[in-house]
PDB file of C-alpha atoms in Angstrom:
ATOM      1  CA  MET A 250      -0.022  -0.003   0.056  1.00  0.00           C
ATOM      2  CA  ASN A 251       0.975   3.651  -0.683  1.00  0.00           C
ATOM      3  CA  LYS A 252      -0.004   6.761   1.137  1.00  0.00           C
ATOM      4  CA  TYR A 253      -2.024   7.996  -1.819  1.00  0.00           C
ATOM      5  CA  TYR A 254      -4.509   5.300  -2.869  1.00  0.00           C
ATOM      6  CA  LYS A 255      -5.378   1.831  -2.736  1.00  0.00           C
ATOM      7  CA  ILE A 256      -7.304  -0.479  -5.087  1.00  0.00           C
ATOM      8  CA  LEU A 257      -9.536  -3.189  -3.674  1.00  0.00           C
ATOM      9  CA  ASN A 258     -11.662  -5.795  -5.486  1.00  0.00           C
ATOM     10  CA  SER A 259     -15.382  -5.169  -4.997  1.00  0.00           C
ATOM     11  CA  LYS A 260     -18.260  -7.783  -5.340  1.00  0.00           C
ATOM     12  CA  LYS A 261     -20.335  -7.765  -8.374  1.00  0.00           C
ATOM     13  CA  ILE A 262     -23.302  -9.935  -8.250  1.00  0.00           C
ATOM     14  CA  VAL A 263     -24.552 -11.054 -11.569  1.00  0.00           C
ATOM     15  CA  THR A 264     -28.442 -11.472 -11.888  1.00  0.00           C
ATOM     16  CA  ARG A 265     -30.679 -11.976 -14.816  1.00  0.00           C
ATOM     17  CA  ASN A 266     -32.669  -8.936 -14.193  1.00  0.00           C
ATOM     18  CA  GLY A 267     -29.638  -6.570 -13.553  1.00  0.00           C
ATOM     19  CA  ASN A 268     -26.220  -6.580 -11.632  1.00  0.00           C
ATOM     20  CA  ILE A 269     -25.715  -5.614  -8.042  1.00  0.00           C
ATOM     21  CA  TYR A 270     -22.476  -3.630  -7.397  1.00  0.00           C
ATOM     22  CA  ARG A 271     -21.335  -3.764  -3.919  1.00  0.00           C
ATOM     23  CA  LEU A 272     -19.120  -0.789  -2.917  1.00  0.00           C
ATOM     24  CA  LEU A 273     -18.615  -0.743   0.946  1.00  0.00           C
ATOM     25  CA  ARG A 274     -19.821  -2.467   4.087  1.00  0.00           C
ATOM     26  CA  LYS A 275     -19.105  -0.943   7.365  1.00  0.00           C
ATOM     27  CA  ASP A 276     -17.558  -4.450   8.552  1.00  0.00           C
ATOM     28  CA  SER A 277     -15.047  -3.993   5.645  1.00  0.00           C
ATOM     29  CA  ALA A 278     -11.446  -3.764   7.040  1.00  0.00           C
ATOM     30  CA  ASP A 279     -10.986  -0.321   5.002  1.00  0.00           C
ATOM     31  CA  TYR A 280     -14.172   1.371   6.362  1.00  0.00           C
ATOM     32  CA  PHE A 281     -13.073   4.825   7.763  1.00  0.00           C
ATOM     33  CA  GLY A 282     -16.625   5.810   8.799  1.00  0.00           C
ATOM     34  CA  PHE A 283     -19.406   7.635   7.163  1.00  0.00           C
ATOM     35  CA  GLY A 284     -19.721  11.263   6.244  1.00  0.00           C
ATOM     36  CA  GLU A 285     -21.675  11.321   3.087  1.00  0.00           C
ATOM     37  CA  ALA A 286     -22.372   9.656  -0.372  1.00  0.00           C
ATOM     38  CA  TYR A 287     -22.941  11.082  -3.654  1.00  0.00           C
ATOM     39  CA  VAL A 288     -23.232  10.132  -7.349  1.00  0.00           C
ATOM     40  CA  SER A 289     -21.844  12.202 -10.134  1.00  0.00           C
ATOM     41  CA  LYS A 290     -21.744  11.791 -14.018  1.00  0.00           C
ATOM     42  CA  ILE A 291     -18.726  12.454 -16.323  1.00  0.00           C
ATOM     43  CA  LYS A 292     -19.296  12.327 -20.102  1.00  0.00           C
ATOM     44  CA  TYR A 293     -16.951  10.679 -22.367  1.00  0.00           C
ATOM     45  CA  LYS A 294     -13.547  12.507 -22.935  1.00  0.00           C
ATOM     46  CA  LYS A 295     -14.707  15.047 -20.313  1.00  0.00           C
ATOM     47  CA  ARG A 296     -12.127  15.742 -17.434  1.00  0.00           C
ATOM     48  CA  LYS A 297     -12.536  16.837 -13.818  1.00  0.00           C
ATOM     49  CA  GLY A 298      -9.876  17.970 -11.720  1.00  0.00           C
ATOM     50  CA  TRP A 299      -7.428  18.705 -10.121  1.00  0.00           C
ATOM     51  CA  LYS A 300      -8.610  18.279  -6.468  1.00  0.00           C
ATOM     52  CA  LYS A 301      -6.953  17.536  -3.170  1.00  0.00           C
ATOM     53  CA  HIS A 302      -8.640  17.010   0.356  1.00  0.00           C
ATOM     54  CA  LYS A 303      -6.945  17.725   3.639  1.00  0.00           C
ATOM     55  CA  LYS A 304      -8.899  15.377   5.691  1.00  0.00           C
ATOM     56  CA  MET A 305     -11.458  13.470   3.537  1.00  0.00           C
ATOM     57  CA  LYS A 306     -10.919   9.828   2.589  1.00  0.00           C
ATOM     58  CA  LEU A 307     -12.876   8.911  -0.601  1.00  0.00           C
ATOM     59  CA  ASN A 308     -14.106   5.517  -1.552  1.00  0.00           C
ATOM     60  CA  ILE A 309     -14.839   5.483  -5.093  1.00  0.00           C
ATOM     61  CA  SER A 310     -16.334   3.094  -7.630  1.00  0.00           C
ATOM     62  CA  VAL A 311     -17.847   3.191 -11.098  1.00  0.00           C
ATOM     63  CA  PRO A 312     -20.501   0.890 -11.636  1.00  0.00           C
ATOM     64  CA  SER A 313     -21.682   2.114 -15.105  1.00  0.00           C
ATOM     65  CA  GLY A 314     -19.217   3.269 -17.770  1.00  0.00           C
ATOM     66  CA  LYS A 315     -15.402   3.552 -17.332  1.00  0.00           C
ATOM     67  CA  VAL A 316     -13.256   6.333 -15.654  1.00  0.00           C
ATOM     68  CA  LYS A 317      -9.532   7.064 -15.737  1.00  0.00           C
ATOM     69  CA  PHE A 318      -8.326   8.260 -12.503  1.00  0.00           C
ATOM     70  CA  ILE A 319      -4.926  10.116 -12.335  1.00  0.00           C
ATOM     71  CA  ILE A 320      -3.251  10.204  -8.700  1.00  0.00           C
ATOM     72  CA  PHE A 321      -0.352  12.554  -8.647  1.00  0.00           C
ATOM     73  CA  ASP A 322       2.429  11.917  -6.388  1.00  0.00           C
ATOM     74  CA  GLU A 323       4.129  15.474  -5.682  1.00  0.00           C
ATOM     75  CA  VAL A 324       7.206  14.366  -3.733  1.00  0.00           C
ATOM     76  CA  LYS A 325       8.280  11.936  -6.712  1.00  0.00           C
ATOM     77  CA  ASN A 326       6.695  13.853  -9.493  1.00  0.00           C
ATOM     78  CA  LYS A 327       5.015  10.742 -10.550  1.00  0.00           C
ATOM     79  CA  PHE A 328       1.623   9.892 -12.007  1.00  0.00           C
ATOM     80  CA  HIS A 329      -0.529   6.829 -11.092  1.00  0.00           C
ATOM     81  CA  GLU A 330      -3.094   5.738 -13.672  1.00  0.00           C
ATOM     82  CA  ILE A 331      -6.089   3.851 -12.565  1.00  0.00           C
ATOM     83  CA  ILE A 332      -9.092   2.767 -14.783  1.00  0.00           C
ATOM     84  CA  ILE A 333     -12.150   1.342 -13.175  1.00  0.00           C
ATOM     85  CA  GLY A 334     -15.714   0.673 -14.149  1.00  0.00           C
ATOM     86  CA  GLU A 335     -18.414  -1.742 -14.834  1.00  0.00           C
ATOM     87  CA  ARG A 336     -16.028  -4.319 -16.623  1.00  0.00           C
ATOM     88  CA  ASN A 337     -13.216  -3.671 -14.149  1.00  0.00           C
ATOM     89  CA  TYR A 338     -15.227  -3.120 -10.788  1.00  0.00           C
ATOM     90  CA  LYS A 339     -13.011  -2.009  -8.003  1.00  0.00           C
ATOM     91  CA  ARG A 340     -12.974   0.399  -5.267  1.00  0.00           C
ATOM     92  CA  LEU A 341     -10.513   3.065  -5.274  1.00  0.00           C
ATOM     93  CA  ILE A 342      -9.682   4.691  -1.792  1.00  0.00           C
ATOM     94  CA  ILE A 343      -8.064   8.168  -2.295  1.00  0.00           C
ATOM     95  CA  PHE A 344      -6.201   9.264   0.995  1.00  0.00           C
ATOM     96  CA  PRO A 345      -5.934  12.902   2.307  1.00  0.00           C
ATOM     97  CA  ASN A 346      -3.404  15.125   0.651  1.00  0.00           C
ATOM     98  CA  THR A 347      -3.483  13.469  -2.728  1.00  0.00           C
ATOM     99  CA  TRP A 348      -3.963  15.144  -5.990  1.00  0.00           C
ATOM    100  CA  PHE A 349      -6.310  13.558  -8.214  1.00  0.00           C
ATOM    101  CA  ALA A 350      -8.148  14.195 -11.557  1.00  0.00           C
ATOM    102  CA  PHE A 351     -10.267  11.984 -13.730  1.00  0.00           C
ATOM    103  CA  GLU A 352     -11.680  11.526 -17.259  1.00  0.00           C
ATOM    104  CA  GLY A 353     -14.926   9.700 -18.711  1.00  0.00           C
ATOM    105  CA  ARG A 354     -13.757   6.767 -20.911  1.00  0.00           C
ATOM    106  CA  GLY A 355     -17.187   5.237 -21.536  1.00  0.00           C
ATOM    107  CA  LYS A 356     -19.031   6.440 -24.606  1.00  0.00           C
ATOM    108  CA  ASN A 357     -22.289   6.953 -22.642  1.00  0.00           C
ATOM    109  CA  ASP A 358     -22.473   8.795 -19.098  1.00  0.00           C
ATOM    110  CA  ASN A 359     -19.968   7.305 -16.737  1.00  0.00           C
ATOM    111  CA  ILE A 360     -21.445   7.023 -13.148  1.00  0.00           C
ATOM    112  CA  VAL A 361     -19.151   7.959 -10.305  1.00  0.00           C
ATOM    113  CA  ILE A 362     -20.093   7.107  -6.705  1.00  0.00           C
ATOM    114  CA  ASN A 363     -18.140   8.154  -3.640  1.00  0.00           C
ATOM    115  CA  ILE A 364     -18.717   7.239   0.056  1.00  0.00           C
ATOM    116  CA  SER A 365     -16.449   9.544   1.965  1.00  0.00           C
ATOM    117  CA  ASN A 366     -15.807   9.449   5.703  1.00  0.00           C
ATOM    118  CA  ILE A 367     -16.636  13.096   6.485  1.00  0.00           C
ATOM    119  CA  LEU A 368     -19.083  15.670   5.213  1.00  0.00           C
ATOM    120  CA  HIS A 369     -18.045  17.934   2.165  1.00  0.00           C
ATOM    121  CA  ASP A 370     -16.548  21.027   3.539  1.00  0.00           C
ATOM    122  CA  ALA A 371     -15.173  23.393   0.807  1.00  0.00           C
ATOM    123  CA  LYS A 372     -12.404  24.698   3.226  1.00  0.00           C
ATOM    124  CA  GLU A 373     -11.160  21.207   3.380  1.00  0.00           C
ATOM    125  CA  GLN A 374     -10.136  20.743  -0.120  1.00  0.00           C
ATOM    126  CA  ILE A 375      -8.072  22.434  -2.718  1.00  0.00           C
ATOM    127  CA  THR A 376      -9.232  22.678  -6.202  1.00  0.00           C
ATOM    128  CA  LYS A 377      -7.299  23.665  -9.379  1.00  0.00           C
ATOM    129  CA  PRO A 378      -8.194  23.649 -13.077  1.00  0.00           C
ATOM    130  CA  ILE A 379      -7.237  20.642 -15.269  1.00  0.00           C
ATOM    131  CA  ASN A 380      -3.980  22.354 -16.658  1.00  0.00           C
ATOM    132  CA  TYR A 381      -2.730  23.075 -13.196  1.00  0.00           C
ATOM    133  CA  ILE A 382      -0.564  19.873 -13.086  1.00  0.00           C
ATOM    134  CA  LYS A 383       0.978  18.919 -16.445  1.00  0.00           C
ATOM    135  CA  TYR A 384      -0.287  15.566 -17.347  1.00  0.00           C
ATOM    136  CA  LYS A 385      -0.430  14.188 -21.000  1.00  0.00           C
ATOM    137  CA  TRP A 386      -4.046  13.072 -21.464  1.00  0.00           C
TER     138      TRP A 386
END
């Protein structure tokens, strides 16, 4: 494990009438508490970022579509690329003090779910435009 992120397998339950995508359980070893949950969409080839939370831990999944997450290691000036989605269903934990951005990779709307350990607080985060950190998309 590194100090920026962690990837965990998540359970996908295939059923005839529609799949179930488990994201997080309170008895999971990596459960950090509940602050809030939200769902957002990102369109194909659109980007969101850069963002860094000072205290918040994010538990992210993409049950529909595909999203490329970029984690930036400021100390080593290194990028980590993670692609998760419906066909590669995982949980991405992003730890505090980690720069990240993401891009929609599925042709239709890509759905991102986050369950964070604390409530959203605009003073707790730093947000910069997508060209703030030079990454070759």
